Short mmCIF file of C-alpha atoms and ligand atoms in Angstrom, two decimals:
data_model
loop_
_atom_site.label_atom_id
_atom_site.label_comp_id
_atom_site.label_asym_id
_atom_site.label_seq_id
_atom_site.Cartn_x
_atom_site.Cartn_y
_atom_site.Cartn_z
CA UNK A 22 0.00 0.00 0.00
CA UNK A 23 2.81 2.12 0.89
CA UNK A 24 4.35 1.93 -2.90
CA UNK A 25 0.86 2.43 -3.79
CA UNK A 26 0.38 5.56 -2.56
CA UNK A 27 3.75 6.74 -3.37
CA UNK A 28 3.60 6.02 -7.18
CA UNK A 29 0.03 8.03 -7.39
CA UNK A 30 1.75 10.84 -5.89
CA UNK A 31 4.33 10.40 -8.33
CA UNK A 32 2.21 10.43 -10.95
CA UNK A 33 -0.08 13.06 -10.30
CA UNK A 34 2.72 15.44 -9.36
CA UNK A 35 4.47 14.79 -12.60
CA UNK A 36 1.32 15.87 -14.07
CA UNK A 37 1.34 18.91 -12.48
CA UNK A 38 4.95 19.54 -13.80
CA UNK A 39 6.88 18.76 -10.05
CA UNK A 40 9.97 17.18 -10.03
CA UNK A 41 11.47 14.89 -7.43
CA UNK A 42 14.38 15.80 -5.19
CA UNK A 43 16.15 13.77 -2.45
CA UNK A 44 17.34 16.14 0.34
CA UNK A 45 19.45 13.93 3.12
CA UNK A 46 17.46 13.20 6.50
CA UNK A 47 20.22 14.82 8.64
CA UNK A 48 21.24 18.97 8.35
CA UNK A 49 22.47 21.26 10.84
CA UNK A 50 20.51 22.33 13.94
CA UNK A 51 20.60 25.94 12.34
CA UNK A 52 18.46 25.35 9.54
CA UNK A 53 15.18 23.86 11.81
CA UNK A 54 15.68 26.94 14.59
CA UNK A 55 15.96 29.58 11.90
CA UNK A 56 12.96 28.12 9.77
CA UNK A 57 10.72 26.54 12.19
CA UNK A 58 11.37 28.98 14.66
CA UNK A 59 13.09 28.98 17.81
CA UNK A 60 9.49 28.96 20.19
CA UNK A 61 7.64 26.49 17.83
CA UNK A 62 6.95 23.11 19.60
CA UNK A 63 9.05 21.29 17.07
CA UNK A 64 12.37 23.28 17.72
CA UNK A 65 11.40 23.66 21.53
CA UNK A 66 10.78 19.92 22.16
CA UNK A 67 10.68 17.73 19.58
CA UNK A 68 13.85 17.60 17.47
CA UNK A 69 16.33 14.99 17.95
CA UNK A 70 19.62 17.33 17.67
CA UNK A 71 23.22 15.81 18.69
CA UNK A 72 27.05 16.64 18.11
CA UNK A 73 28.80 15.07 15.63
CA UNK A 74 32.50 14.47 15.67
CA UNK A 75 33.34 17.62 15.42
CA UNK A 76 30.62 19.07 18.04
CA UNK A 77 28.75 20.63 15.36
CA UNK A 78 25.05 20.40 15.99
CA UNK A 79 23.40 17.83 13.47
CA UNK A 80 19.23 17.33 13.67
CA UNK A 81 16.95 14.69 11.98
CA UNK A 82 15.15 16.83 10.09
CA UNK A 83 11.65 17.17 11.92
CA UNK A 84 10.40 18.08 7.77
CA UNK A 85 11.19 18.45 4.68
CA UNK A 86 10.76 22.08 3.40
CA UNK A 87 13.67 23.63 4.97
CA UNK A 88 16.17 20.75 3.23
CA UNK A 89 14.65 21.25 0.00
CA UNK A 90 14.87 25.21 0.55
CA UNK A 91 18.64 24.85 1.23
CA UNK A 92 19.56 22.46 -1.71
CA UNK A 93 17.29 25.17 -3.91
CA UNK A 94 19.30 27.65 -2.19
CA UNK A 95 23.05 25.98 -2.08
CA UNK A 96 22.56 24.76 -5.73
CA UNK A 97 21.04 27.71 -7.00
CA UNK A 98 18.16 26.17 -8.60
CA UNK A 99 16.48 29.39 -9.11
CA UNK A 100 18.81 30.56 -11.73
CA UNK A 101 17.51 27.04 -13.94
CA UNK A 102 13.92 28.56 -14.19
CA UNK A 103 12.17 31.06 -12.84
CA UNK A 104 9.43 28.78 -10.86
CA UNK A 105 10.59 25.22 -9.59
CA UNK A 106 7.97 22.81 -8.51
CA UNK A 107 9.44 19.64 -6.40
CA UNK A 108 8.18 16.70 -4.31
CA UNK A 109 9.99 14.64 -2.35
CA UNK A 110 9.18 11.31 -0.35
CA UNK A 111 10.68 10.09 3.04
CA UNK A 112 11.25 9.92 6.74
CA UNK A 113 10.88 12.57 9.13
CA UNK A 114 11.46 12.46 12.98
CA UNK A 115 9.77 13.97 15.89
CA UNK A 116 10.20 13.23 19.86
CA UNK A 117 6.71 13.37 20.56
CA UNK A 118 4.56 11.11 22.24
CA UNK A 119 3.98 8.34 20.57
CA UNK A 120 0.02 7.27 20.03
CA UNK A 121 -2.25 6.01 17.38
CA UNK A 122 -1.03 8.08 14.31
CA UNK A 123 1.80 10.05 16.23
CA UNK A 124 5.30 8.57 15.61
CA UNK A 125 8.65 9.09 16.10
CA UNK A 126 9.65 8.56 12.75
CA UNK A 127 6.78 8.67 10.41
CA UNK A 128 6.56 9.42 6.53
CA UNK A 129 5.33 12.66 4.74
CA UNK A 130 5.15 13.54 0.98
CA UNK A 131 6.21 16.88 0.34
CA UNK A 132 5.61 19.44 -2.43
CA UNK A 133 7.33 22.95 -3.18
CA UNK A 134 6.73 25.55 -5.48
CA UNK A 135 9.51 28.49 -5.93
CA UNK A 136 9.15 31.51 -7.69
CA UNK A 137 5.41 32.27 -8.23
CA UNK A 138 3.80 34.84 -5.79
CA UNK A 139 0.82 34.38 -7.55
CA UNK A 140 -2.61 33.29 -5.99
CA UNK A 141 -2.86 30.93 -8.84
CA UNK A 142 -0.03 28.62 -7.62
CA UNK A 143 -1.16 28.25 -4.24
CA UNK A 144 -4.71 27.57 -5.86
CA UNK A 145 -3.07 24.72 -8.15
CA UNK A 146 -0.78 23.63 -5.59
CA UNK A 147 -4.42 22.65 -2.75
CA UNK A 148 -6.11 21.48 -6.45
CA UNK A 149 -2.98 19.37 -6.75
CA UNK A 150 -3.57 17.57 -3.21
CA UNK A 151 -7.33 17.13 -3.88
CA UNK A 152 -6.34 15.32 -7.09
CA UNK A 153 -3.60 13.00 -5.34
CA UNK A 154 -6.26 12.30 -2.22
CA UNK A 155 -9.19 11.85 -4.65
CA UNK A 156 -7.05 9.24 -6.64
CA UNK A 157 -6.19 6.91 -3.62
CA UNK A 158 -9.13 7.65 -2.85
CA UNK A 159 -9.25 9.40 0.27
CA UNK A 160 -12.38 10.61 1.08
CA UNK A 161 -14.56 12.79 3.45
CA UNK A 162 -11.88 15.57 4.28
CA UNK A 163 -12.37 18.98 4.79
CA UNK A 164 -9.54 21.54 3.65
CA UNK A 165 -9.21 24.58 6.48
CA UNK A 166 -7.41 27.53 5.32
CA UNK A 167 -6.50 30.89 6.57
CA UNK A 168 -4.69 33.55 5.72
CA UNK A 169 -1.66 34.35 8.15
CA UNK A 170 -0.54 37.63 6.48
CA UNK A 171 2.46 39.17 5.72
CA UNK A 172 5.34 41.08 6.43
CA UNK A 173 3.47 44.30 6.30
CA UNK A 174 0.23 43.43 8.21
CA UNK A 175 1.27 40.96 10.43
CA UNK A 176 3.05 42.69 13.04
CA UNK A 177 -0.42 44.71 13.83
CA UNK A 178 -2.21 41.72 14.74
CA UNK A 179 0.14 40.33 16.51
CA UNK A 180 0.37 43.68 18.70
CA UNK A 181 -3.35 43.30 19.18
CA UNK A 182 -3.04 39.61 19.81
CA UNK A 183 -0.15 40.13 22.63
CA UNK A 184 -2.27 42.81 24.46
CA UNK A 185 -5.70 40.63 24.44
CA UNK A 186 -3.84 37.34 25.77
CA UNK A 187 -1.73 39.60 28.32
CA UNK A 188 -5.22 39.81 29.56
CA UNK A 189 -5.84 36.37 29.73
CA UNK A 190 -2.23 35.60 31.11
CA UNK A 191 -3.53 33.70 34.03
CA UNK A 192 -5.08 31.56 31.74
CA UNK A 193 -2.52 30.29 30.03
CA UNK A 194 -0.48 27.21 30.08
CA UNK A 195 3.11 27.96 31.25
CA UNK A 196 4.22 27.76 27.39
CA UNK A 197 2.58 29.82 26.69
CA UNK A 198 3.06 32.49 28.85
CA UNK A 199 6.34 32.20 27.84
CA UNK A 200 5.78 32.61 24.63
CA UNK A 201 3.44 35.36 24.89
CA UNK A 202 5.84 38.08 24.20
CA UNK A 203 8.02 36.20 21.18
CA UNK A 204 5.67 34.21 19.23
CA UNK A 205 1.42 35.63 20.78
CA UNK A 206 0.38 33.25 17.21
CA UNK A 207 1.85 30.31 18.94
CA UNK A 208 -0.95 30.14 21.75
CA UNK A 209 -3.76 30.09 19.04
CA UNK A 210 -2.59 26.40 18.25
CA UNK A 211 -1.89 25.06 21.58
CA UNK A 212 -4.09 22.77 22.86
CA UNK A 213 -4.14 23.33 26.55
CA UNK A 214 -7.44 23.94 27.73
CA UNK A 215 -7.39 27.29 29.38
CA UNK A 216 -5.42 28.33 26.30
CA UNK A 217 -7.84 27.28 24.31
CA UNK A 218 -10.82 28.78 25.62
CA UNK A 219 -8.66 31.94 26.13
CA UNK A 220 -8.28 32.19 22.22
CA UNK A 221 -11.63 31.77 21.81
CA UNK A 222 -12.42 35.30 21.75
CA UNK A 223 -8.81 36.27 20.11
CA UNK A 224 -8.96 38.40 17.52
CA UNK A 225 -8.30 36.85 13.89
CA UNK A 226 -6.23 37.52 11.11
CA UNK A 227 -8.75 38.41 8.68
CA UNK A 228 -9.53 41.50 10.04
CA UNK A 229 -6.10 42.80 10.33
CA UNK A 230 -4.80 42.04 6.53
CA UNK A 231 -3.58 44.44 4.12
CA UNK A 232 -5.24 45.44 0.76
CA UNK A 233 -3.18 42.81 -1.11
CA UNK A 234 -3.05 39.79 0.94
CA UNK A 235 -6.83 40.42 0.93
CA UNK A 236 -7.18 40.04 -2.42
CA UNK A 237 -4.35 37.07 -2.91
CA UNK A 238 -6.54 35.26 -0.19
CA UNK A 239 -10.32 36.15 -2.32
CA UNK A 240 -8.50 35.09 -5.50
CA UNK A 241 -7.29 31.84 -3.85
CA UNK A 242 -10.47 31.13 -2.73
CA UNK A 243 -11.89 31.94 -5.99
CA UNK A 244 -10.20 29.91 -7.84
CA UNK A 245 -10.65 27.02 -5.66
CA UNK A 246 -14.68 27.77 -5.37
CA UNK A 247 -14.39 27.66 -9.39
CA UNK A 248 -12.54 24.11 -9.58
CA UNK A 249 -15.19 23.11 -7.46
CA UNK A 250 -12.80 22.60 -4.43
CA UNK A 251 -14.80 22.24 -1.37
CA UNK A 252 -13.13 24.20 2.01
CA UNK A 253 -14.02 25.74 4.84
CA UNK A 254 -12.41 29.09 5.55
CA UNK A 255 -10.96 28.50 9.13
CA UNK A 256 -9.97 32.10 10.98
CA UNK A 257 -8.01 30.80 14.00
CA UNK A 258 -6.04 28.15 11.83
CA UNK A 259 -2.10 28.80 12.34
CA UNK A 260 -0.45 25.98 12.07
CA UNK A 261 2.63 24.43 13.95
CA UNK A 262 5.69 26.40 11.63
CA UNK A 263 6.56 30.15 11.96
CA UNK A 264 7.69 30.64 8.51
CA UNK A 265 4.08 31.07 7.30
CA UNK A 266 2.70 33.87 5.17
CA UNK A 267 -0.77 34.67 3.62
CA UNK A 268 -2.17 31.28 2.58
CA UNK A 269 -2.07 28.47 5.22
CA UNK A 270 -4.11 25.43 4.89
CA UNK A 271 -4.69 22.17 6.73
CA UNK A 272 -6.50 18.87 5.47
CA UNK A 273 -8.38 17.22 8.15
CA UNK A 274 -10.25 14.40 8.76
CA UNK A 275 -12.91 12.90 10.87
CA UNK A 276 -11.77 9.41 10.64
CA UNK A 277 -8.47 9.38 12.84
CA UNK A 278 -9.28 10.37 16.15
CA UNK A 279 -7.28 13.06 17.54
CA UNK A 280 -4.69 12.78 14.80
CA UNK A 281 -7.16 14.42 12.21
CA UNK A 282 -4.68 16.10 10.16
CA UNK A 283 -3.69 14.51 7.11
CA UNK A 284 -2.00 17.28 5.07
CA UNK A 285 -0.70 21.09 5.78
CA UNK A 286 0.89 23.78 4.27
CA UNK A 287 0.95 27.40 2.84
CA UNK A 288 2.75 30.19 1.77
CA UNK A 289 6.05 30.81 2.80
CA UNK A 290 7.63 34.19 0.84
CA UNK A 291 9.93 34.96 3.27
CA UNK A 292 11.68 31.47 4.16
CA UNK A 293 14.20 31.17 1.06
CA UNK A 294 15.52 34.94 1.98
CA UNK A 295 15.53 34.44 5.03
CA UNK A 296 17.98 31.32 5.18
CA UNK A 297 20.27 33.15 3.02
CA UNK A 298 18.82 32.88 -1.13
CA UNK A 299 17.12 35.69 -3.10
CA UNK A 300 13.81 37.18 -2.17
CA UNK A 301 11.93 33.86 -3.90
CA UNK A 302 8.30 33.39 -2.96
CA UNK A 303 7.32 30.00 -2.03
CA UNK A 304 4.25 27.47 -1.66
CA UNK A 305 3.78 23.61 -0.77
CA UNK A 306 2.31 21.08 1.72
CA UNK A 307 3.19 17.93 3.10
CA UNK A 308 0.89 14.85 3.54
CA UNK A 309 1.19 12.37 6.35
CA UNK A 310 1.60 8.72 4.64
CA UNK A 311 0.58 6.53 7.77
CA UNK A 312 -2.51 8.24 7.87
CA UNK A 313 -3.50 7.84 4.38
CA UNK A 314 -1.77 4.51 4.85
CA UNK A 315 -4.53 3.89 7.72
CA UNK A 316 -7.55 5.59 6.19
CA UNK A 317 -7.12 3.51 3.12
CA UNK A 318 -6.96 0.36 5.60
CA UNK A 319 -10.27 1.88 7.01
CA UNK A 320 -12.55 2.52 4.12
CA UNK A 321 -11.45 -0.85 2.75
CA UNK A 322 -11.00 1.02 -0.86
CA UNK A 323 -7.49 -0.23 -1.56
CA UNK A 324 -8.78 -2.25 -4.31
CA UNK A 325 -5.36 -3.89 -5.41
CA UNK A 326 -5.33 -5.72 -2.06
CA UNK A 327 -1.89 -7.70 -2.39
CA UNK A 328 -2.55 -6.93 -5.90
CA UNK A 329 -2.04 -10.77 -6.79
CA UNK A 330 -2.98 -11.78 -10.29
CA UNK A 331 -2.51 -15.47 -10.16
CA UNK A 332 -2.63 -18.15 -7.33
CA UNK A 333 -1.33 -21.36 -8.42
CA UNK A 334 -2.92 -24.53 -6.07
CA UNK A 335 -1.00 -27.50 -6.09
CA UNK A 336 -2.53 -30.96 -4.28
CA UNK A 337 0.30 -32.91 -4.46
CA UNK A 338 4.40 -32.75 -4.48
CA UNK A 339 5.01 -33.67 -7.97
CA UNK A 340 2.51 -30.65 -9.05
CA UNK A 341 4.30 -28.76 -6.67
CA UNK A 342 7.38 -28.44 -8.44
CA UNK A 343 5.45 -27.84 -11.62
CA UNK A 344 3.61 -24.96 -9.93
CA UNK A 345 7.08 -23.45 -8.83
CA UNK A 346 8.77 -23.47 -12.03
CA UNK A 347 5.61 -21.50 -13.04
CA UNK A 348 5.36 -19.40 -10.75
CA UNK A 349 9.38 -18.43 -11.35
CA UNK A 350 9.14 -17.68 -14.75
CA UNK A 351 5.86 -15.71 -14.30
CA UNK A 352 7.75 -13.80 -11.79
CA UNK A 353 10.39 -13.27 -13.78
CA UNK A 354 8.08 -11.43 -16.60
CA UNK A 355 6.49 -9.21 -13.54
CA UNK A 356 3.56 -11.27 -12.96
CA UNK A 357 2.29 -11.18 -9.55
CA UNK A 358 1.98 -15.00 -8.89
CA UNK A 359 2.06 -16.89 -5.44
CA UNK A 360 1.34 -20.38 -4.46
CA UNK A 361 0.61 -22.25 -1.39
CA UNK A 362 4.53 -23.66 0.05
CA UNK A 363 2.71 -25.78 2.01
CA UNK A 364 0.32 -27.54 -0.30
CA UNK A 365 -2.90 -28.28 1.77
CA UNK A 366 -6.35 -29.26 0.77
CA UNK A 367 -7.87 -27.31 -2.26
CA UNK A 368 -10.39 -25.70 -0.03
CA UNK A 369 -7.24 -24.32 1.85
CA UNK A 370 -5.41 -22.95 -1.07
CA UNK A 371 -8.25 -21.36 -2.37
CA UNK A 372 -9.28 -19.38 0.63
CA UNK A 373 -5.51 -18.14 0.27
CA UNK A 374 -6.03 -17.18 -3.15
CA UNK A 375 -8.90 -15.45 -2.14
CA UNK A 376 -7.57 -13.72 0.93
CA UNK A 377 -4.86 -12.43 -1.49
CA UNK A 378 -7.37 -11.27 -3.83
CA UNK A 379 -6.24 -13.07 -6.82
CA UNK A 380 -7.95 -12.75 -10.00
CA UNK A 381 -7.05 -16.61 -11.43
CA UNK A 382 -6.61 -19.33 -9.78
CA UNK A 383 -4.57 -22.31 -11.52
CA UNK A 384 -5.34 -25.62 -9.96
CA UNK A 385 -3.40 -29.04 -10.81
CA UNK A 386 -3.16 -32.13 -8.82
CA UNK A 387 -2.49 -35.72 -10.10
CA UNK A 388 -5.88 -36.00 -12.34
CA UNK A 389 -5.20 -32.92 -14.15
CA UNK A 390 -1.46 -34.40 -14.76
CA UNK A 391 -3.00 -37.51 -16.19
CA UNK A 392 -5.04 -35.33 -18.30
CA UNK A 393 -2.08 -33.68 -19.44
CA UNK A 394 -3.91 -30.59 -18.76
CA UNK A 395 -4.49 -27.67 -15.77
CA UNK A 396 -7.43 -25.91 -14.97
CA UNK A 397 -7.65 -22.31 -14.81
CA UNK A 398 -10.28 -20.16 -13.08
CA UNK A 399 -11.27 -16.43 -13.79
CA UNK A 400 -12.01 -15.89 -9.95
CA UNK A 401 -14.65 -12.71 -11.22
CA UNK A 402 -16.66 -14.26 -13.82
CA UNK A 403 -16.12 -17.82 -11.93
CA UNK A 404 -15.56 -19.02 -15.76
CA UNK A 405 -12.85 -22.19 -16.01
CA UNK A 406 -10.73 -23.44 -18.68
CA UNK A 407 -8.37 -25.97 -19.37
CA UNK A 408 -4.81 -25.01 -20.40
CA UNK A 409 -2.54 -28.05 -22.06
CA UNK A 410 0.80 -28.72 -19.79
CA UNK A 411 2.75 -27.59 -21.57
CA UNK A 412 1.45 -24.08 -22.79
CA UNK A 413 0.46 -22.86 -19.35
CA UNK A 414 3.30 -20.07 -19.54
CA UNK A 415 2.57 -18.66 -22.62
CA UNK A 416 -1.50 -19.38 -22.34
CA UNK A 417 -1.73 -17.22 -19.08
CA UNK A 418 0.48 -14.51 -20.14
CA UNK A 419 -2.13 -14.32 -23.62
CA UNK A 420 -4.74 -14.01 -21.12
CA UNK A 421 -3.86 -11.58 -18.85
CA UNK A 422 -2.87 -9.49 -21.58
CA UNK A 423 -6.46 -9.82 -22.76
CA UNK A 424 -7.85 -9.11 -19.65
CA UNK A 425 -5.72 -5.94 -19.27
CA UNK A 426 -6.98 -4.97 -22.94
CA UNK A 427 -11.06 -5.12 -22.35
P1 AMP B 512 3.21 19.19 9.81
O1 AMP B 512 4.56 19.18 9.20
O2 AMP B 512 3.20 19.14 11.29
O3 AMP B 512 2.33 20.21 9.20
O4 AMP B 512 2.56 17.79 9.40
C1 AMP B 512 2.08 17.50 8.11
C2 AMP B 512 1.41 16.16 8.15
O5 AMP B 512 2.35 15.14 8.56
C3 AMP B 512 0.31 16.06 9.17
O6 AMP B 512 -0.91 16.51 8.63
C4 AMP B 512 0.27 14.58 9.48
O7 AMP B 512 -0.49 13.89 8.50
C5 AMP B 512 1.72 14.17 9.36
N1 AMP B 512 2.38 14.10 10.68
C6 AMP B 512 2.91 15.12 11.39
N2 AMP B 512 3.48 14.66 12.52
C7 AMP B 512 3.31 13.32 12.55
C8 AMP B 512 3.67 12.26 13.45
N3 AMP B 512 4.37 12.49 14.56
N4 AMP B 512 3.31 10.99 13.12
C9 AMP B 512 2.63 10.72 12.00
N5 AMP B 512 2.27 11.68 11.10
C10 AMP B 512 2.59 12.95 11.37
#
């Protein structure tokens, strides 16, 4: 299921013109504190930082937008083309607490756009991700999304927000209150219960944004409304990662429990300056594979299963050996065949076969060896036919291709 997924996002993104790029699972500390931010939850608790050899802090990168922002940075990808779309696939680690969809080391897909400011990439970029989920499929999400703001209108609300939870100080968890004066946005995603009902009454972003991340955020929306995108416009979303600006956006479901994020991401204009490149603007998201990996499991909709085409049943040892010659040079031509090592009763090997989900099912015992022929069964239509010994290879492969042709 796992490749599964994978190779959909592959090919959807490749669709959408993104390339992939590898970034390495370790970088320095640096690069997390300055894009994260130091009094994010993630840099504050959760990385897993240590010295190397040379006492130079190393981290396992909590994510994967910061690596691919320094490799566009260090290899100055922006001077190939002016916008640079890339995914990339792999692990990421975080000390949390581990739970039912919370690991340590868990999986995210990851997609990046450089270079276009415009409201239409972030609007192809959430289209994107509806495509890719709508493909597994993933169903019954919801798509939040905010707008945090930017350079220019941010620091008012943020003002406003520091003086309304000063007020509610006592009320806050003790992170909080430390972070009150640094980072007010932080306490709008914690989850502590005073803070929360706190920020209830908190002002919101929307009210405090300029003339033109106004309109970026209507066009956005637009555009979405028009591609028949269904979302909810969320005013107190703010996700986990400082380096937000204007569009941020959050999948969730109701399916998982707690855990009912599945994707995030947004806007993020001032990260590639601010790490050191030219003033690039910047988009993307990252999806959560265990929990598509687990929603698939749920709604039962993986319909490849093992994704075995053929089950070979053998009743006795002679056919046995028949049935693994067969099986090897089926293999070999990337047919997905199996067989039973221990041969038990028919009945047994064809509950196997079904368990696997196979779409034939080749039976041969000593009869069928007298016969001089095998008998193979279409395990959809329930239709059987008899294939002569010696053509079973190159019968079944004329089949399947049939099959794969109607
Ligand atoms: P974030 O980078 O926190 O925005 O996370 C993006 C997505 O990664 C989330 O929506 C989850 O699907 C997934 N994710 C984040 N943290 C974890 C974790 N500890 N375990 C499993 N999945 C996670």
């Amino acid at each position: 299921m796992w490749r599964y997924i994978e190779t959909q996002a592959g090919t959807v993104f490749a669709g959408f013109g993104f390339f992939e790029i590898r970034p390495p699972v370790l970088e320095k500390s640096k690069l997390f504190q300055r894009s994260i931010g130091e009094h994010t939850d993630i840099v504050e608790k959760e990385m897993y930082t240590f010295a190397d050899r040379k006492g130079e802090a190393i981290t396992l990168r909590p994510e994967a937008t910061a690596s691919v922002v320094r490799a566009y940075i260090q290899h100055k990808l922006y001077a190939d083309k002016p916008v640079q779309k890339f995914y990339t696939i792999g692990p990421m680690f975080r000390r949390e607490r581990p739970q039912k969809g919370r690991y340590r080391q868990f999986h995210q897909i990851n997609a990046e756009v450089f270079g276009a400011a415009s409201p239409y990439a972030d609007a192809q970029l959430i289209f994107m991700l509806t495509t890719f989920l709508e493909r597994l499929p993933v169903t019954d999400t919801t798509i939040h999304i905010n707008s945090l703001g930017c350079r220019e209108c941010r620091p008012s609300f943020k003002e406003k927000l520091f003086s309304f939870f000063q007020k509610h100080r006592a009320d806050l968890c003790e992170d909080c209150r430390r972070r009150l004066e640094r980072n007010p946005l932080r306490i709008l995603d914690c989850k502590g219960e005073g803070c929360r009902a706190a920020a209830a009454d908190a002002p919101v972003m929307t009210d405090f944004l300029c003339r033109s991340c106004h309109e970026h955020f209507d066009t956005v929306t637009a555009l979405l409304k028009d591609r028949g995108v269904l979302f909810e416009v969320d005013r107190r979303l703010v996700r986990g990662l400082d380096y937000y600006t204007r569009t941020t956006f959050e999948v969730q479901t109701g399916r998982l429990g707690a855990q009912n994020a599945i994707a995030g991401g947004g806007r993020y204009d001032n990260l590639v300056g601010l790490l050191g490149g030219p003033d690039q603007p910047a988009v993307g998201f990252a999806v959560g594979l265990e929990r598509l990996v687990e929603l698939l499991r749920q709604e039962q909709k993986f319909s490849g299963k093992s994704g075995v085409t053929l089950f070979l049943a053998a009743l006795d040892e002679i056919s046995q050996r028949k049935v693994f010659e067969w099986m090897c040079q089926l293999n070999q031509r990337g047919i997905s065949a199996e067989m039973s090592f221990a041969a038990g009763s028919l009945k047994s090997q064809l509950k196997q076969a079904d368990k696997l989900g196979a779409d034939f099912v080749l039976m041969i015992g000593e009869n069928e060896r007298t016969a001089g022929a095998v008998v193979l069964r279409d395990m959809a239509t329930g239709e059987q036919r008899d294939i002569p010994l010696a053509e079973v290879v190159p019968t079944v492969l004329e089949i399947l291709d049939d099959t794969r042709k109607r």
